[in-house]
Coordinates of C-alpha atoms and ligand atoms in Angstrom, one line a residue:
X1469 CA 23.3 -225.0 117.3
X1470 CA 20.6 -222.6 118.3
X1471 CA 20.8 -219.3 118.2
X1472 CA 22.6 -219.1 122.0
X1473 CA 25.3 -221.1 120.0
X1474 CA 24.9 -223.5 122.5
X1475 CA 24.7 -227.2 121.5
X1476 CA 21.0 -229.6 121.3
X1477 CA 22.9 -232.2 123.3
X1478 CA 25.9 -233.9 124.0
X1479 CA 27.5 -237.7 123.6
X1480 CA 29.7 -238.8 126.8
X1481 CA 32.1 -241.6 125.6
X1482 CA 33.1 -241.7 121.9
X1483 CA 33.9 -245.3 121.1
X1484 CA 32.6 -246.8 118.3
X1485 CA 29.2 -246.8 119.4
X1486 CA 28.7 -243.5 121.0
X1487 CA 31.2 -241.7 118.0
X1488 CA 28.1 -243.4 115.7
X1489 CA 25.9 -242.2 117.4
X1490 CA 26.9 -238.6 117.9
X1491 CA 27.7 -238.6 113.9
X1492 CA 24.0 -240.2 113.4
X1493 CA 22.4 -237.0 115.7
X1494 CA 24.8 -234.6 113.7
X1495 CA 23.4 -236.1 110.7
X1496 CA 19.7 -235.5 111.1
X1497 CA 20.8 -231.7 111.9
X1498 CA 21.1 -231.3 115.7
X1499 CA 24.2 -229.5 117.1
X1500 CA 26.0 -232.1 118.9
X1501 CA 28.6 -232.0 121.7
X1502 CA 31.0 -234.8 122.9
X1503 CA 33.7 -235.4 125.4
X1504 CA 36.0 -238.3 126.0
X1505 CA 38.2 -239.1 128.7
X1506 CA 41.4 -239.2 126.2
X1507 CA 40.4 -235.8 124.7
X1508 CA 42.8 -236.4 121.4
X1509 CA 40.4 -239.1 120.6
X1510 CA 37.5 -236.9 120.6
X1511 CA 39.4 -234.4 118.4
X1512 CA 40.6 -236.7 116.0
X1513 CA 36.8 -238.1 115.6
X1514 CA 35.9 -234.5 115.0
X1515 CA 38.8 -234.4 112.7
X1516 CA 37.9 -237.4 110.7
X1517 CA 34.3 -236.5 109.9
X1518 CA 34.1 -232.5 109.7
X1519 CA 30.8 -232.6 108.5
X1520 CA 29.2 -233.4 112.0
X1521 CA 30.7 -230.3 113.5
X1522 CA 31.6 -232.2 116.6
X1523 CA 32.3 -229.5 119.9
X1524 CA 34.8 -231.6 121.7
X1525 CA 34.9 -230.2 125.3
X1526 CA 37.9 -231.0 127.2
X1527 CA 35.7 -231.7 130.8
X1528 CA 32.7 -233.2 131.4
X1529 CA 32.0 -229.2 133.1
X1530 CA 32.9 -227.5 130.0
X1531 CA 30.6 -230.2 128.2
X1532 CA 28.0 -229.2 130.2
X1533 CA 28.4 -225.3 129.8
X1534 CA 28.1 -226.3 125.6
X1535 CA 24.3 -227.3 125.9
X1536 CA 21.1 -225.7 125.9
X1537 CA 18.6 -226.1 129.0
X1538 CA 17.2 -228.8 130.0
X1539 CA 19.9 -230.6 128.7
X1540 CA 20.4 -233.9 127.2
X1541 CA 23.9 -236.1 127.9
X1542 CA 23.7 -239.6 126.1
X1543 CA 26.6 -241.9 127.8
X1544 CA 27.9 -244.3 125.6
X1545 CA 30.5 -245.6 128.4
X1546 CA 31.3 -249.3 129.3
X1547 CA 28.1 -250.7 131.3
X1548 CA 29.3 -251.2 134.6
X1549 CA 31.1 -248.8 137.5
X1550 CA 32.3 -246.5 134.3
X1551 CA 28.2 -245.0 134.2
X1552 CA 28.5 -244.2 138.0
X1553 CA 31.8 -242.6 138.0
X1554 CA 30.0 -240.4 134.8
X1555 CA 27.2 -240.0 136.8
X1556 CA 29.2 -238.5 139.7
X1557 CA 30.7 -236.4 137.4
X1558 CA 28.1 -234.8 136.4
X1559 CA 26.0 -234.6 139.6
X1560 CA 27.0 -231.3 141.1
X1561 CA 26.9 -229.4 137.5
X1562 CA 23.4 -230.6 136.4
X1563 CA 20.1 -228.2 137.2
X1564 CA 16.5 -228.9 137.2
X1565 CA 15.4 -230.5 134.4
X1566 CA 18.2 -231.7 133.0
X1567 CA 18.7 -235.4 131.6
X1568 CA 21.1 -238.1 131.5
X1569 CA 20.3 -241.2 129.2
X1570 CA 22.4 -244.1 129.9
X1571 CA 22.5 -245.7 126.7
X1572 CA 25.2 -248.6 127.8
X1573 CA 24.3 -252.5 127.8
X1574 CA 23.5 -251.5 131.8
X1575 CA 22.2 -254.3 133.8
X1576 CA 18.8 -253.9 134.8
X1577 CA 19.0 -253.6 138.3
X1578 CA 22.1 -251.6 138.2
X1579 CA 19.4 -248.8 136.1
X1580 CA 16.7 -249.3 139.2
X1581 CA 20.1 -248.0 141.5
X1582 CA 20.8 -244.9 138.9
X1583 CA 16.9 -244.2 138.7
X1584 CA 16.6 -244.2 142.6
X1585 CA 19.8 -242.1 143.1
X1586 CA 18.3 -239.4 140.2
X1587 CA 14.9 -239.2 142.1
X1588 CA 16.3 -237.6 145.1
X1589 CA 18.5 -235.1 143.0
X1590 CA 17.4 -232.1 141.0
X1591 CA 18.1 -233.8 137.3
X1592 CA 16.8 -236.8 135.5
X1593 CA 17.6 -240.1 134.4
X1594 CA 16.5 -242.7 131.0
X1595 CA 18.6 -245.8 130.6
X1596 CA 18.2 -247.0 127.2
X1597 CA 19.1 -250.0 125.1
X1598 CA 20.7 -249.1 121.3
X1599 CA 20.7 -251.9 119.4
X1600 CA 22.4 -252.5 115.8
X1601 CA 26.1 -252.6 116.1
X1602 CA 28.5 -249.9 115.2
X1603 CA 26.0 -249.5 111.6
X1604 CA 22.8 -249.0 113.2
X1605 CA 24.1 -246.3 115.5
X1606 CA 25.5 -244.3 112.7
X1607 CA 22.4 -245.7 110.2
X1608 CA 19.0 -245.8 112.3
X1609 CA 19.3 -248.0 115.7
X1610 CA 16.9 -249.6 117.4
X1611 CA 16.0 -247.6 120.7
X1612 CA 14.9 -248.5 123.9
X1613 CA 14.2 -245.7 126.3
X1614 CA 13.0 -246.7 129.6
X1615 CA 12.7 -244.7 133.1
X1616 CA 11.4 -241.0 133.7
X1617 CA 8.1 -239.9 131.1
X1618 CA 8.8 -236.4 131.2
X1619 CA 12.3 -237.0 130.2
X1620 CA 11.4 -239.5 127.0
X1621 CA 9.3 -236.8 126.3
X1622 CA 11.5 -234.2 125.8
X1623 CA 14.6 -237.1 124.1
X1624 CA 11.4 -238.2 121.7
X1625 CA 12.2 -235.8 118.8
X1626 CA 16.2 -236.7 118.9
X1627 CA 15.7 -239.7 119.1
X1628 CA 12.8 -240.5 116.8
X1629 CA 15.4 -238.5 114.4
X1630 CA 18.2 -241.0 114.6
X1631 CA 16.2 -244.6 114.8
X1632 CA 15.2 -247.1 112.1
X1633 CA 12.8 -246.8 109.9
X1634 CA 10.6 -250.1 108.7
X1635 CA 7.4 -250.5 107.3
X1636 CA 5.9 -250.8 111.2
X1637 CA 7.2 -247.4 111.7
X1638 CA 10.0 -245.4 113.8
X1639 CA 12.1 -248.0 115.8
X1640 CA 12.2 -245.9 119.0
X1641 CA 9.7 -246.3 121.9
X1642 CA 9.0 -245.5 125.3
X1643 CA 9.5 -249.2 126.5
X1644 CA 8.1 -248.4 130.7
X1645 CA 9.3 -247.2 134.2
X1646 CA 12.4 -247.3 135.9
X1647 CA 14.6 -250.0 134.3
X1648 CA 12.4 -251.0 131.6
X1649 CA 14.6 -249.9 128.5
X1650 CA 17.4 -251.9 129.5
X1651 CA 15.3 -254.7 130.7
X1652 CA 13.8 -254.6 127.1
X1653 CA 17.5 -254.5 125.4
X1654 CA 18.7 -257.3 127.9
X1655 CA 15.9 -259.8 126.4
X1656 CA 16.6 -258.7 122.8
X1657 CA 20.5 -260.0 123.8
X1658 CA 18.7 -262.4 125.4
X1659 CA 16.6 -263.4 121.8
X1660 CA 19.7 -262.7 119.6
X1661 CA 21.8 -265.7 121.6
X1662 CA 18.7 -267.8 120.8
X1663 CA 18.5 -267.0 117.1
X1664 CA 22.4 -267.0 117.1
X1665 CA 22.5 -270.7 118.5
X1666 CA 19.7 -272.1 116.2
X1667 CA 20.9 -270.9 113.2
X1668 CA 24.9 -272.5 114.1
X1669 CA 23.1 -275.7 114.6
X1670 CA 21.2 -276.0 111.5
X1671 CA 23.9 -274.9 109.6
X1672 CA 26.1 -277.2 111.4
X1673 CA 24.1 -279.9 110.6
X1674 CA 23.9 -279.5 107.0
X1675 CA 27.2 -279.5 106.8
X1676 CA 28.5 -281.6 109.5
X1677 CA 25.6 -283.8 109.8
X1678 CA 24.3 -284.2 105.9
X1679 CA 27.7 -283.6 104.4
X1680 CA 26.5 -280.5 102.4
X1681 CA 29.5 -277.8 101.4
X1682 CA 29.6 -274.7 102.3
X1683 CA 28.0 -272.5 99.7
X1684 CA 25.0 -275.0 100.0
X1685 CA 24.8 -274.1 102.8
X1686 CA 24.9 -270.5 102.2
X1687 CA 22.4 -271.1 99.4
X1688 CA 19.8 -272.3 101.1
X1689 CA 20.3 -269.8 103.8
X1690 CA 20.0 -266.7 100.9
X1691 CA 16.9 -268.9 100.1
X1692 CA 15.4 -268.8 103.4
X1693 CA 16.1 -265.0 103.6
X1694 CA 13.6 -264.5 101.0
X1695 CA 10.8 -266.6 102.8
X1696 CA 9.0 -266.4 106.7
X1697 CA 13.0 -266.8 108.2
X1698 CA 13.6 -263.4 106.6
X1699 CA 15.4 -261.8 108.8
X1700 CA 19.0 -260.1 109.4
X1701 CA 20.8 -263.0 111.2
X1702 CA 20.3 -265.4 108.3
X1703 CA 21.1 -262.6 105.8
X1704 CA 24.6 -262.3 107.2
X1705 CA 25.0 -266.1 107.6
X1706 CA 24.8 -266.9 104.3
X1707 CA 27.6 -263.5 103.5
X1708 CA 29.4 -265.4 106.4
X1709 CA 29.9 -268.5 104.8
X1710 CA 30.7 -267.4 101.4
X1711 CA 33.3 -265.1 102.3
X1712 CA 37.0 -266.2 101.6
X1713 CA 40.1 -266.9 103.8
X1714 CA 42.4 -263.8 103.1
X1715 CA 44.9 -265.9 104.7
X1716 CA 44.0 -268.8 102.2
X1717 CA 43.2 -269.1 99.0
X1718 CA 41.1 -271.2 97.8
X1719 CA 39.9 -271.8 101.3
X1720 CA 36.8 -270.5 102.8
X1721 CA 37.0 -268.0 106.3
X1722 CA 34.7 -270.2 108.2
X1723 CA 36.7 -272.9 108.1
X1724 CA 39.8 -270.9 109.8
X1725 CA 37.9 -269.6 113.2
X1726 CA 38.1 -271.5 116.1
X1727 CA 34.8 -272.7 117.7
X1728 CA 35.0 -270.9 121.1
X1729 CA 31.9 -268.0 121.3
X1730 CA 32.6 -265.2 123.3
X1731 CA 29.8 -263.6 125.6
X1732 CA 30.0 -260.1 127.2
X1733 CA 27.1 -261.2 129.7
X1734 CA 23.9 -260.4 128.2
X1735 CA 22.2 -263.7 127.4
X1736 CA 22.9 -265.0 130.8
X1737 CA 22.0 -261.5 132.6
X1738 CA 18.7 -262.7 130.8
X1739 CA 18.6 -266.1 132.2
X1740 CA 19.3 -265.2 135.4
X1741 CA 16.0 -262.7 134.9
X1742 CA 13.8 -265.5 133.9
X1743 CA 14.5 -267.4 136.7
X1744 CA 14.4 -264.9 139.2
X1745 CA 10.7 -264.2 137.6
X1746 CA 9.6 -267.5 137.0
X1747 CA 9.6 -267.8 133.5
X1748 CA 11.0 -270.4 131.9
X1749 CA 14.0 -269.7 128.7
X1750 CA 15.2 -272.9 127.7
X1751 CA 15.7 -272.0 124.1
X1752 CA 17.9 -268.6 125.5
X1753 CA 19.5 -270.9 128.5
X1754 CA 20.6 -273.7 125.9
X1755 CA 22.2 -270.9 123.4
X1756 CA 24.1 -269.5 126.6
X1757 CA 25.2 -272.8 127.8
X1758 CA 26.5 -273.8 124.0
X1759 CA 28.9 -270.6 124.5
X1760 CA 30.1 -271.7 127.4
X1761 CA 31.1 -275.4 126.4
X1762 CA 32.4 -273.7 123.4
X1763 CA 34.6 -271.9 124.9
X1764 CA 35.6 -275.2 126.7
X1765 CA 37.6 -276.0 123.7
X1766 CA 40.6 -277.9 125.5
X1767 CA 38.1 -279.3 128.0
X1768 CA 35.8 -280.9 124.7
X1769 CA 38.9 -282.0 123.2
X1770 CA 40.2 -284.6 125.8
X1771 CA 36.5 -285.7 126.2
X1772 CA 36.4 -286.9 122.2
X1773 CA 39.4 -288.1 122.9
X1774 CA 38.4 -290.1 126.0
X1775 CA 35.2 -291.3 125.4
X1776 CA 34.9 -291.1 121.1
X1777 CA 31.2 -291.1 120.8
X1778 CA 29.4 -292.9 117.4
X1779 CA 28.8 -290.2 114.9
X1780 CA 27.1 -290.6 111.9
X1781 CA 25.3 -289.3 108.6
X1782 CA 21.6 -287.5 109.9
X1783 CA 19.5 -289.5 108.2
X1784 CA 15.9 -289.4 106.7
X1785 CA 15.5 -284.8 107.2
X1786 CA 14.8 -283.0 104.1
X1787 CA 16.0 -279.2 103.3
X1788 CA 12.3 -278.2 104.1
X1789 CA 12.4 -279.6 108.0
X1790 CA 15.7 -278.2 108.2
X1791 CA 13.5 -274.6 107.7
X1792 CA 10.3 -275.9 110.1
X1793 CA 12.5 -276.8 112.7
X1794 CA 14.5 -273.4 113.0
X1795 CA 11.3 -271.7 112.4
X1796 CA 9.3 -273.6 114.8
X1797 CA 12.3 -273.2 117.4
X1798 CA 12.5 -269.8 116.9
X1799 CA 8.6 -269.2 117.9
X1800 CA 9.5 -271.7 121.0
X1801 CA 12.4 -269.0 121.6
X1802 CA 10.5 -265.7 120.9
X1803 CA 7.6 -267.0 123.0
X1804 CA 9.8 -267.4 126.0
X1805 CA 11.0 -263.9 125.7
X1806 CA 7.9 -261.9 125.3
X1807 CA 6.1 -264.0 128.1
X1808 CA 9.8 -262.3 130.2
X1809 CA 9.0 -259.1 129.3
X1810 CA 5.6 -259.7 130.4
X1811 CA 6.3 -261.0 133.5
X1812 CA 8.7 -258.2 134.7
X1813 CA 6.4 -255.7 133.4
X1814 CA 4.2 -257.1 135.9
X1815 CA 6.3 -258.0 138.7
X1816 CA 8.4 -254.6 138.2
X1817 CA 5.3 -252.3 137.1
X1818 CA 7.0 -251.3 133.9
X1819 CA 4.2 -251.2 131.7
X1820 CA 5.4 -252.6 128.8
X1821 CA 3.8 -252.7 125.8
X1822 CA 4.6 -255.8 124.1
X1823 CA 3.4 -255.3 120.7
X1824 CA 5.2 -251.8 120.6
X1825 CA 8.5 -253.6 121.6
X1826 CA 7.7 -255.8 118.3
X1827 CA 7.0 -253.2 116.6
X1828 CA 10.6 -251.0 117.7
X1829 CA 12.5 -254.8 116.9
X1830 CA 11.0 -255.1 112.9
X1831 CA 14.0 -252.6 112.2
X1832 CA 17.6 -251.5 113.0
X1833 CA 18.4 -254.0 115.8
X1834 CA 20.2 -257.4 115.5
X1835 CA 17.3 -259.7 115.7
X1836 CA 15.0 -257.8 113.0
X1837 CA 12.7 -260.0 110.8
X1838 CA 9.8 -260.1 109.0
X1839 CA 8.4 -262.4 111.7
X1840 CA 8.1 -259.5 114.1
X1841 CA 5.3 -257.4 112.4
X1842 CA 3.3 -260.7 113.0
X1843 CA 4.1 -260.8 116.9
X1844 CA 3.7 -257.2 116.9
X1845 CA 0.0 -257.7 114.9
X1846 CA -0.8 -260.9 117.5
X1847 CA 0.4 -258.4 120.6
X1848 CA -2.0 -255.5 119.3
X1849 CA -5.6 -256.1 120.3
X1850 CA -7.0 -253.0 117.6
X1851 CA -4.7 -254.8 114.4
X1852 CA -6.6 -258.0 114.7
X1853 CA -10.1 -259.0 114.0
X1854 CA -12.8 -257.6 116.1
X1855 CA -14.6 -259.7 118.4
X1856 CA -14.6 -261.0 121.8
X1857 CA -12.2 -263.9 121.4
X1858 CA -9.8 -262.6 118.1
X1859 CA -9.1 -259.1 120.6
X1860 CA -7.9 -260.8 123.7
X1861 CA -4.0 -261.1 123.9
X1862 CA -2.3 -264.6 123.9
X1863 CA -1.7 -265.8 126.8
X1864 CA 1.7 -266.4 125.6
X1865 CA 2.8 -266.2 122.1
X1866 CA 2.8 -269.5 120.3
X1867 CA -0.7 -269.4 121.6
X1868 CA -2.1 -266.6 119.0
X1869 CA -3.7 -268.0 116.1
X1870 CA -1.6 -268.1 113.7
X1871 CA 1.8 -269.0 115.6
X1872 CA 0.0 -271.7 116.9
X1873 CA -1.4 -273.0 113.1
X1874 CA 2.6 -272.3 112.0
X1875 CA 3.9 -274.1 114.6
X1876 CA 1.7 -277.3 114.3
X1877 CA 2.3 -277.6 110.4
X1878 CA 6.6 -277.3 111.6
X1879 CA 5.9 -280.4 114.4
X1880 CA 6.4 -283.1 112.3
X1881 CA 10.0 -281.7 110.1
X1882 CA 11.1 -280.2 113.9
X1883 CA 10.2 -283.7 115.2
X1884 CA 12.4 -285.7 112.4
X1885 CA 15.7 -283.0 112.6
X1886 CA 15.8 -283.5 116.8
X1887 CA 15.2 -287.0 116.3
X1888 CA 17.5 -287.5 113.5
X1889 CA 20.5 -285.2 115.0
X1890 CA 20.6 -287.6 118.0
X1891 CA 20.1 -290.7 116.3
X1892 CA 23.4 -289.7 114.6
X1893 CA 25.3 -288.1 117.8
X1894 CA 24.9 -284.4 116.5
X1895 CA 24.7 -281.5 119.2
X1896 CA 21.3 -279.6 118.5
X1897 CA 20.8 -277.7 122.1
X1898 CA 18.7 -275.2 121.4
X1899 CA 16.4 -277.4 118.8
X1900 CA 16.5 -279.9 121.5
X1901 CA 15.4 -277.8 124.2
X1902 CA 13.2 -275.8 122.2
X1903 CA 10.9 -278.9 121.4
X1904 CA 11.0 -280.5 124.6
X1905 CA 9.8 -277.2 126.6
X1906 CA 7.4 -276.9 123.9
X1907 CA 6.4 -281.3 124.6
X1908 CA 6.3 -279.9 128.6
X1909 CA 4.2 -277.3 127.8
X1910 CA 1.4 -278.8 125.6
X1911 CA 1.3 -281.9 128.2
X1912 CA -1.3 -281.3 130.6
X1913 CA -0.8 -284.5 132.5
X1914 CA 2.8 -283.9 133.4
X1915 CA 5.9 -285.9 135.3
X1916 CA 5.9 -283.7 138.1
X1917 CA 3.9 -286.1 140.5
X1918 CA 6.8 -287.9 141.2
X1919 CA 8.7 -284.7 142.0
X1920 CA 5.8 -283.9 144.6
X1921 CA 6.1 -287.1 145.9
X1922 CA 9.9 -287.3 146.5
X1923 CA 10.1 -283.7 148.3
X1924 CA 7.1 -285.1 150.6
X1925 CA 9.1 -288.2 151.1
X1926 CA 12.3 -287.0 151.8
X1927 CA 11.7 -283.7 153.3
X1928 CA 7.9 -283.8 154.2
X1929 CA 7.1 -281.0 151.8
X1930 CA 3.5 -281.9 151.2
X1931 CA 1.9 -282.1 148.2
X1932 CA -1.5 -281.4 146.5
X1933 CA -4.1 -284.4 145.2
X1934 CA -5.6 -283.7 142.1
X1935 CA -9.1 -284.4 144.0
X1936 CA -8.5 -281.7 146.2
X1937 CA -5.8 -279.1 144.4
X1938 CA -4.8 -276.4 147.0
X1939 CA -4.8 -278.3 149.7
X1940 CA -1.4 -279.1 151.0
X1941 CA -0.9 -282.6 152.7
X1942 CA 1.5 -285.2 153.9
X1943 CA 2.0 -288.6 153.6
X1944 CA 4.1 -291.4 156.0
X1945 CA 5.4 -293.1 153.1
X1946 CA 5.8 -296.3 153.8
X1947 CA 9.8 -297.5 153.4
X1948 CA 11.9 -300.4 152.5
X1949 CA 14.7 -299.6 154.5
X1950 CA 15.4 -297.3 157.6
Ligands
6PG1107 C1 23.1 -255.2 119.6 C2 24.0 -256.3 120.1 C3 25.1 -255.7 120.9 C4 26.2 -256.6 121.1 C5 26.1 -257.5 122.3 C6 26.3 -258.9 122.1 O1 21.9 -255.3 119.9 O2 23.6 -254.3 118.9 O3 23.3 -257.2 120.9 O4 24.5 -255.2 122.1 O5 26.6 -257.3 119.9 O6 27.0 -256.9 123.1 O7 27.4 -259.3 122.8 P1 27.9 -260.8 123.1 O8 27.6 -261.7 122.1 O9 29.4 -260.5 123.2 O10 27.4 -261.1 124.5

């Protein structure tokens, strides 16, 4: 508190994410206020952790009468018509200046509404992705401001207070315009679903498909953790699958949870973005569509039932293409979400900066790896040699240098584990889909002739020769039947 008494800023919405968070500002020494709709909750949060000297108000006015000017409200409310009704709230009591941070899983375009709607008023308006889970708010998130400059700048000393810390640096950055910071946070969902599925299908198939048990499993998941996969997802698998059943002894926890995913609407919120921009996401659109046949349990079951496909030992994959083929997938998947958040920087004048979003993603966020100081040295011209040709950006990722030497040594062991899974009748989406978009996209020559052809024939749609590209022309095809 300054010497006003009045508060550095304020946390709307004290679930466990925004209670974290208001407990991770307190920590760093900032006065913090917070208000919840069911007031005894905020006072009990107060009560249960004295030391962050928590000013419940009991109204979003009196909240607002707490903090010093211009001044900063962080909502931590359901994404969705919950950040309006706030935001109408607080309309008629904000001033010049003063900021509102949305720092909800927000849609994207539901932010471009809130950042219009704050241009024609008086006070200003960030949305902002937190990534890290109930720990990182309370430890050192990842944080993804987007929206109004002048507002970041005066959030930037909070916020860089609270982040992660890696060896990269603070994990907090201005991410662009308008909806940019939840844009950014919706392709890190977006990248987490991809990681997510690759990782369930490699360990699947080492135990399912190669008949390993579970702590080998977990073994050579610790291994990996200690290698290029570093990273926090496979750190956590292999806790996952060592931890016993409390319900069981003897048995492991694993084995006791039914195989439906659940999905709050991120990873599909991203491929829905990709195709509305044009890029293509296989790797993120085959983790999304695994969680929805998942959850198709019943549905799954009467199809084994009906139709009891052949499945067999995966034969003739070693422990080492096991690692090449995740790792090589996971470039496929990580190249598909930077070139998205290239493309709607463009398409959406964000002006993203890719290598800083690498950079913010090394610590404090789900998806943080080791891997990402590398994207964020291939996204950042001045890290890499000088030169005319090592200073240009890839074009897309698995095109830098050294992603491109990494993923050419992984070919042949990702090559054998897709081959091998479906030889034996194994599931491997995302592997699959990963290597096949990666086949499509290093095939010059590819199938899409016929496509031309069949639109022309069927609808008259034209098509180009490759004697005369850009040139749009039809053909009377001739036809075996009328
Ligand atoms: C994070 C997480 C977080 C959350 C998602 C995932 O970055 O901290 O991504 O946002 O875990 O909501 O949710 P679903 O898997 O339920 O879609």
């Amino acid at each position: 508190m300054s010497d006003t008494g009045l508060c550095d800023l304020a946390v709307v919405g004290l679930g466990v994410m925004g209670g974290n968070l208001a407990r991770n500002f307190a920590s760093r020494g900032l006065r913090v206020a917070g208000y919840q709709r069911t007031v005894e909750h905020a006072h009990a949060l107060a009560a249960a952790h004295p030391e962050a000297h928590l000013r419940v108000a009991s109204s979003l006015a009196e909240l607002v009468g707490m903090l010093e000017r211009p001044r900063r409200i962080v909502l931590m409310v359901n994404a969705g018509p919950a950040v309006d009704s706030v935001l109408d709230q607080l309309d008629p009591l904000l001033e010049d200046g003063d900021i509102v941070v949305d720092g909800g899983n927000s849609l994207y375009t539901d932010t471009d509404r809130r950042v219009a709607r704050a241009e024609a008023r008086p006070w200003r308006f960030v949305g902002m992705g937190v990534s890290g889970g109930a720990e990182g708010a309370l430890l050192g998130p990842s944080i993804m401001p987007g929206g109004d400059r002048y507002a970041w700048e005066r959030l930037r000393h909070p916020l860089e207070a609270i982040a992660a810390r890696s060896p990269s640096g603070v994990c907090v950055t201005y991410c662009g315009r308008g909806s940019a910071g939840h844009f950014v946070k919706m392709v890190h969902n977006g990248i987490e679903y991809g990681d997510m599925q690759l990782i369930a299908e490699v360990a699947s198939l080492m135990r399912e498909g190669m008949g390993w048990p579970w702590g080998q499993v977990a073994d050579t998941f610790a291994g990996w953790n200690r290698g290029e996969l570093e990273s926090y997802l496979i750190e956590i698998t292999a806790d996952i699958l060592r931890a016993p059943d409390p319900q069981n002894p003897g048995a492991l926890l694993i084995d006791a949870i039914l195989d439906r995913a659940g999905q709050k609407g991120t990873g599909k919120w991203t491929v829905v973005a990709a195709a509305e921009h044009g890029v293509p996401i296989p790797t993120i659109a085959a983790a999304v569509d695994a969680r929805l046949l998942s959850a198709a349990k019943d549905l799954r079951e009467r199809a084994e039932a009906a139709l009891r496909p052949s499945r067999g030992v995966v034969q003739g994959v070693s422990p080492d293409d096991l690692r090449d083929a995740l790792y090589a997938a996971k470039i496929a998947s990580y190249t598909q979400g930077f070139a998205l958040l290239q493309a709607a920087s463009e398409a959406r004048d964000y002006g993203t900066n890719l290598a800083e979003i690498a950079r913010i993603w090394t610590g404090g966020c789900i998806i943080r790896a080791a891997f990402l100081e590398r994207i964020r040295a291939s996204f950042a011209p001045a890290s890499r040699p000088s030169g005319p040709e090592g200073s240009e950006r890839p074009e897309l990722l698995v095109l830098a240098p050294d992603f491109a030497a990494d993923v050419a040594r992984r070919l042949p062991g990702w090559r054998r584990v897709v081959a091998a899974a479906a030889a034996a009748g194994h599931p491997i989406p995302g592997l699959a889909a990963s290597l096949a978009w990666f086949d499509t996209l290093t095939r010059s020559r590819g199938s899409a002739s016929l496509i031309q052809a069949q639109r022309d024939y069927f609808g008259s749609h034209t098509y180009e020769r490759v004697d005369a590209p850009g040139v749009f022309v039809h053909t009377e095809w001739p036809r075996s039947s009328q």
